[in-house]
Amino acid sequence: MKRIMITGACGQIGTELTAKLREIYGQDNVLATDLRRPEEGSRVLEGPFEELDVTDAEKMDRIAEAFKADTIMHMAALLSATAEKNPVFAWNLNMGGLLNALEVARKHNMQFFTPSSIGAFGPNTPKDDTPQTTIQRPTTMYGVNKVSGELLCDYYFHRFGVDTRGVRFPGLISHVKEPGGGTTDYAVEIYFKAVREGKYTSYIDKGTFMDMMFMDDAIDAIIKLMEAPADKLEDRNAFNVTAMSIDPEMVAASIRKEIPDFELDYDVDPVRQAIAESWPNSIDASEAKRQWGFDPKFDLDTMTKEMLSAIREKENK
Ligand code: VAH
């Protein structure tokens, strides 16, 4: 029986990952952990929960042993824009937390997952149809963390035989838990503002293409990768996964199919614009499709429909 421990379980991915894994493997077989206990009523509290600062190696090890976890999904990390504001803190949290989680997986013979990101690519990476194996010289602390993390996870696989697995996520779009501190967050905010105010001012400029994916497809990708037979995997970590390459104008056009008078204007944030411009326009996910059957279901318009109807329901609109 799978016994899964999740770090960062209250985050944008962690919230929905926890719910889905409990649905599949049983409420009591998924231990959610995060820095702070969420508010009463949070779905994360519908199963086991522990407060955990991922830089506390001793507590992480103690919790994993007590829960008899056989899998750890390490989701706790600072995202790109926040990491640029606090680069040393970001290094300590992102890399210290990851090393602690890998050590727990090694000591307790656990299967291991952590996400990388398109942020692991940099300005001299091929911009279009970016291959999975290519130049990686990111110019952000987040990107340095992600490349280092990919290499560290590969090391733990080759050196210690830890069953490490990971994907490079694009921007993830969800309505359950809004993201915080990311560069791609505009593509989530735009939907909430469209429902609440009928307009949005984007901090990312028109014509700035980035890969994106609806959260349901991201959660399905994690589960599909973790359940794939190990002998099918020619690569371990850092599988490119994506569902679409879009810019703010495309999102607005899709929203206008549901909200005809939606208005979009721009007030570009130079810091997050520079981060976005250092990332690919579009990445190639063919290796994930070939090696473990990655198969996203949502395109821009189906994602827009899903986002707007779910947000309207939340906002009683
Ligand atoms: C960020 N949402 O913007 C994250 C993600 C590809 C972007 O890594 O930092």
mmCIF file of C-alpha atoms and ligand atoms in Angstrom:
data_model
loop_
_atom_site.group_PDB
_atom_site.id
_atom_site.type_symbol
_atom_site.label_atom_id
_atom_site.label_comp_id
_atom_site.label_asym_id
_atom_site.label_seq_id
_atom_site.Cartn_x
_atom_site.Cartn_y
_atom_site.Cartn_z
ATOM 1 C CA MET A 1 0.000 0.000 0.000
ATOM 2 C CA LYS A 2 1.353 3.415 -0.926
ATOM 3 C CA ARG A 3 2.044 5.733 2.010
ATOM 4 C CA ILE A 4 2.776 9.196 0.602
ATOM 5 C CA MET A 5 4.233 12.243 2.376
ATOM 6 C CA ILE A 6 3.863 15.634 0.660
ATOM 7 C CA THR A 7 5.827 18.773 1.537
ATOM 8 C CA GLY A 8 4.362 22.143 0.567
ATOM 9 C CA ALA A 9 0.901 20.527 0.618
ATOM 10 C CA CYS A 10 -0.865 23.900 1.004
ATOM 11 C CA GLY A 11 0.710 25.400 -2.109
ATOM 12 C CA GLN A 12 -0.799 25.830 -5.588
ATOM 13 C CA ILE A 13 0.164 22.300 -6.746
ATOM 14 C CA GLY A 14 0.260 20.679 -3.294
ATOM 15 C CA THR A 15 -3.366 21.516 -2.483
ATOM 16 C CA GLU A 16 -4.771 19.702 -5.517
ATOM 17 C CA LEU A 17 -2.141 16.962 -5.475
ATOM 18 C CA THR A 18 -3.037 16.089 -1.873
ATOM 19 C CA ALA A 19 -6.752 15.840 -2.700
ATOM 20 C CA LYS A 20 -6.186 13.689 -5.800
ATOM 21 C CA LEU A 21 -3.730 11.313 -4.090
ATOM 22 C CA ARG A 22 -6.123 10.827 -1.142
ATOM 23 C CA GLU A 23 -8.893 10.011 -3.660
ATOM 24 C CA ILE A 24 -6.695 7.354 -5.279
ATOM 25 C CA TYR A 25 -4.724 5.880 -2.369
ATOM 26 C CA GLY A 26 -7.048 6.567 0.598
ATOM 27 C CA GLN A 27 -7.483 9.539 2.907
ATOM 28 C CA ASP A 28 -5.221 8.155 5.654
ATOM 29 C CA ASN A 29 -2.409 7.089 3.311
ATOM 30 C CA VAL A 30 -1.424 10.632 2.327
ATOM 31 C CA LEU A 31 0.321 12.814 4.925
ATOM 32 C CA ALA A 32 0.163 16.515 4.072
ATOM 33 C CA THR A 33 2.846 18.765 5.532
ATOM 34 C CA ASP A 34 3.471 22.498 5.272
ATOM 35 C CA LEU A 35 5.164 25.315 7.143
ATOM 36 C CA ARG A 36 1.916 26.389 8.809
ATOM 37 C CA ARG A 37 -1.352 24.588 9.562
ATOM 38 C CA PRO A 38 -4.022 25.796 7.094
ATOM 39 C CA GLU A 39 -7.296 27.373 8.245
ATOM 40 C CA GLU A 40 -9.909 25.020 9.669
ATOM 41 C CA GLY A 41 -12.110 23.771 6.834
ATOM 42 C CA SER A 42 -9.204 23.457 4.408
ATOM 43 C CA ARG A 43 -9.460 20.222 2.377
ATOM 44 C CA VAL A 44 -5.807 19.533 3.272
ATOM 45 C CA LEU A 45 -7.038 18.846 6.841
ATOM 46 C CA GLU A 46 -9.405 16.087 5.676
ATOM 47 C CA GLY A 47 -6.495 13.651 6.188
ATOM 48 C CA PRO A 48 -3.269 13.494 8.232
ATOM 49 C CA PHE A 49 -1.431 16.836 8.527
ATOM 50 C CA GLU A 50 1.856 17.881 10.194
ATOM 51 C CA GLU A 51 3.549 21.259 10.368
ATOM 52 C CA LEU A 52 6.993 20.997 8.768
ATOM 53 C CA ASP A 53 9.693 23.495 7.824
ATOM 54 C CA VAL A 54 11.563 21.605 5.085
ATOM 55 C CA THR A 55 14.876 23.082 6.271
ATOM 56 C CA ASP A 56 14.399 21.045 9.508
ATOM 57 C CA ALA A 57 16.047 17.771 8.449
ATOM 58 C CA GLU A 58 15.567 16.029 11.799
ATOM 59 C CA LYS A 59 11.809 16.709 11.937
ATOM 60 C CA MET A 60 11.307 15.698 8.284
ATOM 61 C CA ASP A 61 13.067 12.394 8.932
ATOM 62 C CA ARG A 62 11.114 11.790 12.158
ATOM 63 C CA ILE A 63 7.745 12.490 10.495
ATOM 64 C CA ALA A 64 8.537 10.259 7.485
ATOM 65 C CA GLU A 65 9.563 7.365 9.772
ATOM 66 C CA ALA A 66 6.544 7.743 12.076
ATOM 67 C CA PHE A 67 4.160 7.789 9.083
ATOM 68 C CA LYS A 68 5.950 4.808 7.504
ATOM 69 C CA ALA A 69 6.000 6.733 4.215
ATOM 70 C CA ASP A 70 7.189 4.871 1.103
ATOM 71 C CA THR A 71 6.939 7.913 -1.173
ATOM 72 C CA ILE A 72 7.824 11.593 -0.732
ATOM 73 C CA MET A 73 6.570 14.317 -3.053
ATOM 74 C CA HIS A 74 8.655 17.395 -2.350
ATOM 75 C CA MET A 75 6.621 20.402 -3.485
ATOM 76 C CA ALA A 76 7.815 23.102 -1.060
ATOM 77 C CA ALA A 77 9.787 25.853 -2.832
ATOM 78 C CA LEU A 78 9.903 29.591 -3.445
ATOM 79 C CA LEU A 79 8.803 30.542 -6.979
ATOM 80 C CA SER A 80 10.720 32.694 -9.468
ATOM 81 C CA ALA A 81 9.698 36.269 -8.650
ATOM 82 C CA THR A 82 9.917 35.788 -4.877
ATOM 83 C CA ALA A 83 13.271 34.026 -5.226
ATOM 84 C CA GLU A 84 14.645 37.047 -7.138
ATOM 85 C CA LYS A 85 13.716 39.302 -4.215
ATOM 86 C CA ASN A 86 15.430 37.013 -1.681
ATOM 87 C CA PRO A 87 18.071 35.000 -3.582
ATOM 88 C CA VAL A 88 20.115 33.738 -0.626
ATOM 89 C CA PHE A 89 16.980 32.781 1.334
ATOM 90 C CA ALA A 90 15.670 31.105 -1.834
ATOM 91 C CA TRP A 91 18.880 29.077 -2.235
ATOM 92 C CA ASN A 92 18.795 27.941 1.406
ATOM 93 C CA LEU A 93 15.103 26.982 1.312
ATOM 94 C CA ASN A 94 14.933 25.521 -2.204
ATOM 95 C CA MET A 95 18.242 23.601 -2.068
ATOM 96 C CA GLY A 96 18.330 22.871 1.670
ATOM 97 C CA GLY A 97 14.777 21.563 1.586
ATOM 98 C CA LEU A 98 15.458 19.454 -1.492
ATOM 99 C CA LEU A 99 18.613 17.901 -0.019
ATOM 100 C CA ASN A 100 16.768 17.076 3.206
ATOM 101 C CA ALA A 101 13.953 15.411 1.240
ATOM 102 C CA LEU A 102 16.420 13.397 -0.876
ATOM 103 C CA GLU A 103 18.245 12.262 2.256
ATOM 104 C CA VAL A 104 14.934 11.122 3.812
ATOM 105 C CA ALA A 105 14.128 9.216 0.606
ATOM 106 C CA ARG A 106 17.578 7.610 0.638
ATOM 107 C CA LYS A 107 17.495 6.607 4.325
ATOM 108 C CA HIS A 108 13.965 5.188 4.153
ATOM 109 C CA ASN A 109 14.136 3.718 0.648
ATOM 110 C CA MET A 110 11.309 5.937 -0.601
ATOM 111 C CA GLN A 111 10.196 6.786 -4.143
ATOM 112 C CA PHE A 112 10.805 10.492 -4.767
ATOM 113 C CA PHE A 113 9.178 13.261 -6.831
ATOM 114 C CA THR A 114 9.964 16.934 -7.113
ATOM 115 C CA PRO A 115 9.066 19.372 -9.923
ATOM 116 C CA SER A 116 11.496 21.336 -12.014
ATOM 117 C CA SER A 117 10.311 24.115 -14.303
ATOM 118 C CA ILE A 118 10.744 25.813 -17.667
ATOM 119 C CA GLY A 119 12.597 28.249 -15.424
ATOM 120 C CA ALA A 120 15.526 25.791 -15.648
ATOM 121 C CA PHE A 121 16.220 27.188 -19.124
ATOM 122 C CA GLY A 122 17.938 30.512 -19.842
ATOM 123 C CA PRO A 123 18.377 33.197 -22.533
ATOM 124 C CA ASN A 124 20.733 31.077 -24.717
ATOM 125 C CA THR A 125 18.492 28.007 -24.641
ATOM 126 C CA PRO A 126 16.765 27.427 -28.030
ATOM 127 C CA LYS A 127 13.532 29.454 -27.673
ATOM 128 C CA ASP A 128 11.083 27.424 -29.771
ATOM 129 C CA ASP A 129 10.245 23.737 -29.338
ATOM 130 C CA THR A 130 12.937 23.644 -26.667
ATOM 131 C CA PRO A 131 14.250 20.064 -26.489
ATOM 132 C CA GLN A 132 14.458 18.200 -23.171
ATOM 133 C CA THR A 133 18.253 17.934 -23.419
ATOM 134 C CA THR A 134 19.794 21.295 -24.321
ATOM 135 C CA ILE A 135 21.720 24.292 -22.982
ATOM 136 C CA GLN A 136 20.647 25.278 -19.469
ATOM 137 C CA ARG A 137 22.189 28.586 -18.272
ATOM 138 C CA PRO A 138 19.298 30.225 -16.375
ATOM 139 C CA THR A 139 19.790 33.808 -15.189
ATOM 140 C CA THR A 140 17.457 33.632 -12.159
ATOM 141 C CA MET A 141 18.076 32.179 -8.705
ATOM 142 C CA TYR A 142 14.942 30.050 -9.211
ATOM 143 C CA GLY A 143 16.401 28.687 -12.456
ATOM 144 C CA VAL A 144 19.758 27.986 -10.785
ATOM 145 C CA ASN A 145 17.845 26.134 -8.057
ATOM 146 C CA LYS A 146 15.899 24.118 -10.640
ATOM 147 C CA VAL A 147 18.952 23.098 -12.701
ATOM 148 C CA SER A 148 20.851 22.222 -9.509
ATOM 149 C CA GLY A 149 17.828 20.265 -8.307
ATOM 150 C CA GLU A 150 17.596 18.282 -11.546
ATOM 151 C CA LEU A 151 21.289 17.359 -11.249
ATOM 152 C CA LEU A 152 20.974 16.507 -7.538
ATOM 153 C CA CYS A 153 18.000 14.210 -8.191
ATOM 154 C CA ASP A 154 19.896 12.455 -10.994
ATOM 155 C CA TYR A 155 22.878 12.101 -8.632
ATOM 156 C CA TYR A 156 20.717 10.435 -5.927
ATOM 157 C CA PHE A 157 19.428 8.020 -8.553
ATOM 158 C CA HIS A 158 22.848 7.070 -9.967
ATOM 159 C CA ARG A 159 24.842 7.214 -6.685
ATOM 160 C CA PHE A 160 22.327 5.769 -4.187
ATOM 161 C CA GLY A 161 19.642 4.111 -6.364
ATOM 162 C CA VAL A 162 16.880 6.412 -5.072
ATOM 163 C CA ASP A 163 13.880 6.188 -7.441
ATOM 164 C CA THR A 164 13.825 9.936 -8.189
ATOM 165 C CA ARG A 165 11.409 11.277 -10.810
ATOM 166 C CA GLY A 166 10.489 14.795 -11.929
ATOM 167 C CA VAL A 167 9.017 16.990 -14.639
ATOM 168 C CA ARG A 168 9.719 20.521 -15.862
ATOM 169 C CA PHE A 169 6.374 22.238 -15.323
ATOM 170 C CA PRO A 170 5.217 25.224 -17.395
ATOM 171 C CA GLY A 171 3.059 27.886 -15.791
ATOM 172 C CA LEU A 172 0.173 26.093 -14.049
ATOM 173 C CA ILE A 173 -3.345 27.484 -14.171
ATOM 174 C CA SER A 174 -5.747 26.634 -11.341
ATOM 175 C CA HIS A 175 -8.812 28.003 -9.564
ATOM 176 C CA VAL A 176 -8.549 26.039 -6.317
ATOM 177 C CA LYS A 177 -5.466 27.713 -4.814
ATOM 178 C CA GLU A 178 -4.068 30.885 -6.402
ATOM 179 C CA PRO A 179 -0.257 30.810 -6.847
ATOM 180 C CA GLY A 180 2.046 33.279 -5.119
ATOM 181 C CA GLY A 181 5.314 34.798 -6.271
ATOM 182 C CA GLY A 182 5.492 33.324 -9.744
ATOM 183 C CA THR A 183 6.145 34.969 -13.106
ATOM 184 C CA THR A 184 3.321 33.087 -14.830
ATOM 185 C CA ASP A 185 0.741 34.065 -12.195
ATOM 186 C CA TYR A 186 -0.760 36.624 -14.629
ATOM 187 C CA ALA A 187 -2.392 33.707 -16.452
ATOM 188 C CA VAL A 188 -4.298 32.832 -13.251
ATOM 189 C CA GLU A 189 -5.044 36.379 -12.053
ATOM 190 C CA ILE A 190 -6.575 37.289 -15.447
ATOM 191 C CA TYR A 191 -9.395 34.751 -14.979
ATOM 192 C CA PHE A 192 -10.254 35.894 -11.443
ATOM 193 C CA LYS A 193 -10.237 39.573 -12.526
ATOM 194 C CA ALA A 194 -12.313 38.757 -15.624
ATOM 195 C CA VAL A 195 -15.089 37.351 -13.392
ATOM 196 C CA ARG A 196 -14.753 39.928 -10.602
ATOM 197 C CA GLU A 197 -14.172 43.131 -12.662
ATOM 198 C CA GLY A 198 -14.453 42.314 -16.388
ATOM 199 C CA LYS A 199 -10.940 43.662 -16.962
ATOM 200 C CA TYR A 200 -7.282 42.953 -16.170
ATOM 201 C CA THR A 201 -4.009 44.871 -16.263
ATOM 202 C CA SER A 202 -1.214 42.458 -17.190
ATOM 203 C CA TYR A 203 2.318 42.814 -15.784
ATOM 204 C CA ILE A 204 3.586 40.594 -18.621
ATOM 205 C CA ASP A 205 3.659 42.279 -22.055
ATOM 206 C CA LYS A 206 1.699 41.251 -25.139
ATOM 207 C CA GLY A 207 3.627 38.934 -27.417
ATOM 208 C CA THR A 208 5.446 37.297 -24.461
ATOM 209 C CA PHE A 209 4.881 33.591 -25.090
ATOM 210 C CA MET A 210 5.269 31.038 -22.267
ATOM 211 C CA ASP A 211 4.230 27.431 -21.852
ATOM 212 C CA MET A 212 1.180 26.835 -19.668
ATOM 213 C CA MET A 213 -0.970 23.904 -18.526
ATOM 214 C CA PHE A 214 -4.208 23.429 -16.589
ATOM 215 C CA MET A 215 -3.657 22.038 -13.095
ATOM 216 C CA ASP A 216 -5.694 18.854 -13.707
ATOM 217 C CA ASP A 217 -3.213 17.897 -16.436
ATOM 218 C CA ALA A 218 -0.268 18.652 -14.124
ATOM 219 C CA ILE A 219 -1.618 16.412 -11.352
ATOM 220 C CA ASP A 220 -2.348 13.620 -13.845
ATOM 221 C CA ALA A 221 1.213 13.937 -15.202
ATOM 222 C CA ILE A 222 2.732 13.514 -11.720
ATOM 223 C CA ILE A 223 0.663 10.406 -11.011
ATOM 224 C CA LYS A 224 1.291 8.898 -14.466
ATOM 225 C CA LEU A 225 5.066 9.437 -14.127
ATOM 226 C CA MET A 226 5.170 8.015 -10.583
ATOM 227 C CA GLU A 227 3.208 4.923 -11.624
ATOM 228 C CA ALA A 228 5.237 4.311 -14.806
ATOM 229 C CA PRO A 229 7.314 1.086 -14.758
ATOM 230 C CA ALA A 230 10.917 2.092 -13.953
ATOM 231 C CA ASP A 231 12.250 0.121 -16.937
ATOM 232 C CA LYS A 232 10.275 2.394 -19.269
ATOM 233 C CA LEU A 233 12.175 5.493 -18.105
ATOM 234 C CA GLU A 234 15.269 6.375 -20.154
ATOM 235 C CA ASP A 235 15.368 9.690 -18.255
ATOM 236 C CA ARG A 236 14.562 10.254 -14.602
ATOM 237 C CA ASN A 237 13.980 13.879 -13.801
ATOM 238 C CA ALA A 238 13.266 16.987 -15.789
ATOM 239 C CA PHE A 239 10.807 15.709 -18.356
ATOM 240 C CA ASN A 240 9.479 18.662 -20.378
ATOM 241 C CA VAL A 241 5.687 18.789 -20.018
ATOM 242 C CA THR A 242 3.335 21.426 -21.482
ATOM 243 C CA ALA A 243 -0.139 21.817 -23.009
ATOM 244 C CA MET A 244 0.056 25.184 -24.754
ATOM 245 C CA SER A 245 2.252 28.186 -25.572
ATOM 246 C CA ILE A 246 0.284 31.405 -25.048
ATOM 247 C CA ASP A 247 0.606 35.147 -24.461
ATOM 248 C CA PRO A 248 -1.774 37.544 -22.627
ATOM 249 C CA GLU A 249 -3.557 38.508 -25.880
ATOM 250 C CA MET A 250 -4.461 34.851 -26.581
ATOM 251 C CA VAL A 251 -5.824 34.402 -23.068
ATOM 252 C CA ALA A 252 -7.932 37.581 -23.452
ATOM 253 C CA ALA A 253 -9.305 36.407 -26.813
ATOM 254 C CA SER A 254 -10.275 33.089 -25.234
ATOM 255 C CA ILE A 255 -11.958 34.835 -22.283
ATOM 256 C CA ARG A 256 -13.908 37.084 -24.692
ATOM 257 C CA LYS A 257 -15.566 33.972 -26.138
ATOM 258 C CA GLU A 258 -17.265 33.727 -22.707
ATOM 259 C CA ILE A 259 -17.154 37.392 -21.569
ATOM 260 C CA PRO A 260 -17.391 39.460 -24.815
ATOM 261 C CA ASP A 261 -16.602 42.873 -23.299
ATOM 262 C CA PHE A 262 -13.580 41.718 -21.273
ATOM 263 C CA GLU A 263 -10.852 44.416 -21.360
ATOM 264 C CA LEU A 264 -7.089 43.826 -21.148
ATOM 265 C CA ASP A 265 -4.423 46.495 -20.767
ATOM 266 C CA TYR A 266 -0.758 46.480 -19.670
ATOM 267 C CA ASP A 267 1.453 47.818 -16.907
ATOM 268 C CA VAL A 268 4.608 45.775 -17.475
ATOM 269 C CA ASP A 269 6.684 44.771 -14.444
ATOM 270 C CA PRO A 270 10.295 44.947 -15.704
ATOM 271 C CA VAL A 271 11.541 42.277 -13.256
ATOM 272 C CA ARG A 272 8.978 39.615 -14.108
ATOM 273 C CA GLN A 273 9.051 40.611 -17.813
ATOM 274 C CA ALA A 274 12.823 40.021 -17.848
ATOM 275 C CA ILE A 275 12.348 36.620 -16.169
ATOM 276 C CA ALA A 276 9.656 35.656 -18.720
ATOM 277 C CA GLU A 277 11.861 36.747 -21.636
ATOM 278 C CA SER A 278 14.695 34.533 -20.362
ATOM 279 C CA TRP A 279 12.472 31.448 -20.636
ATOM 280 C CA PRO A 280 11.493 29.519 -23.823
ATOM 281 C CA ASN A 281 8.513 30.502 -25.955
ATOM 282 C CA SER A 282 7.537 26.844 -26.273
ATOM 283 C CA ILE A 283 9.050 23.531 -25.125
ATOM 284 C CA ASP A 284 8.951 20.062 -26.700
ATOM 285 C CA ALA A 285 7.203 17.410 -24.544
ATOM 286 C CA SER A 286 7.734 14.469 -26.916
ATOM 287 C CA GLU A 287 10.006 12.508 -24.544
ATOM 288 C CA ALA A 288 7.361 12.539 -21.754
ATOM 289 C CA LYS A 289 4.751 11.389 -24.280
ATOM 290 C CA ARG A 290 7.015 8.625 -25.614
ATOM 291 C CA GLN A 291 8.501 7.317 -22.350
ATOM 292 C CA TRP A 292 5.461 7.382 -20.008
ATOM 293 C CA GLY A 293 2.385 8.470 -21.975
ATOM 294 C CA PHE A 294 2.053 12.126 -20.952
ATOM 295 C CA ASP A 295 -1.239 13.261 -22.522
ATOM 296 C CA PRO A 296 -2.701 16.659 -21.501
ATOM 297 C CA LYS A 297 -6.462 17.010 -22.013
ATOM 298 C CA PHE A 298 -7.024 20.796 -21.749
ATOM 299 C CA ASP A 299 -6.297 23.360 -24.459
ATOM 300 C CA LEU A 300 -6.684 27.134 -24.003
ATOM 301 C CA ASP A 301 -10.432 27.318 -24.672
ATOM 302 C CA THR A 302 -11.399 24.265 -22.606
ATOM 303 C CA MET A 303 -9.209 25.570 -19.783
ATOM 304 C CA THR A 304 -10.870 29.007 -20.042
ATOM 305 C CA LYS A 305 -14.344 27.472 -19.840
ATOM 306 C CA GLU A 306 -13.346 25.411 -16.790
ATOM 307 C CA MET A 307 -11.632 28.335 -15.041
ATOM 308 C CA LEU A 308 -14.448 30.854 -15.586
ATOM 309 C CA SER A 309 -17.249 28.474 -14.564
ATOM 310 C CA ALA A 310 -15.392 27.359 -11.412
ATOM 311 C CA ILE A 311 -14.539 30.954 -10.416
ATOM 312 C CA ARG A 312 -18.122 32.121 -11.051
ATOM 313 C CA GLU A 313 -19.324 29.328 -8.769
ATOM 314 C CA LYS A 314 -16.805 30.335 -6.058
ATOM 315 C CA GLU A 315 -17.785 34.001 -6.385
ATOM 316 C CA ASN A 316 -21.506 33.184 -6.662
ATOM 317 C CA LYS A 317 -21.650 35.165 -9.892
HETATM 318 C C1 VAH B 1 6.793 30.634 -11.644
HETATM 319 N N1 VAH B 1 4.716 29.363 -11.713
HETATM 320 O O1 VAH B 1 6.233 31.471 -12.338
HETATM 321 C C2 VAH B 1 6.160 29.230 -11.573
HETATM 322 C C3 VAH B 1 6.686 28.318 -12.663
HETATM 323 C C4 VAH B 1 7.195 28.086 -15.094
HETATM 324 C C5 VAH B 1 6.776 28.994 -14.007
HETATM 325 O O2 VAH B 1 7.888 27.735 -12.343
HETATM 326 O O3 VAH B 1 7.802 30.871 -11.025
#
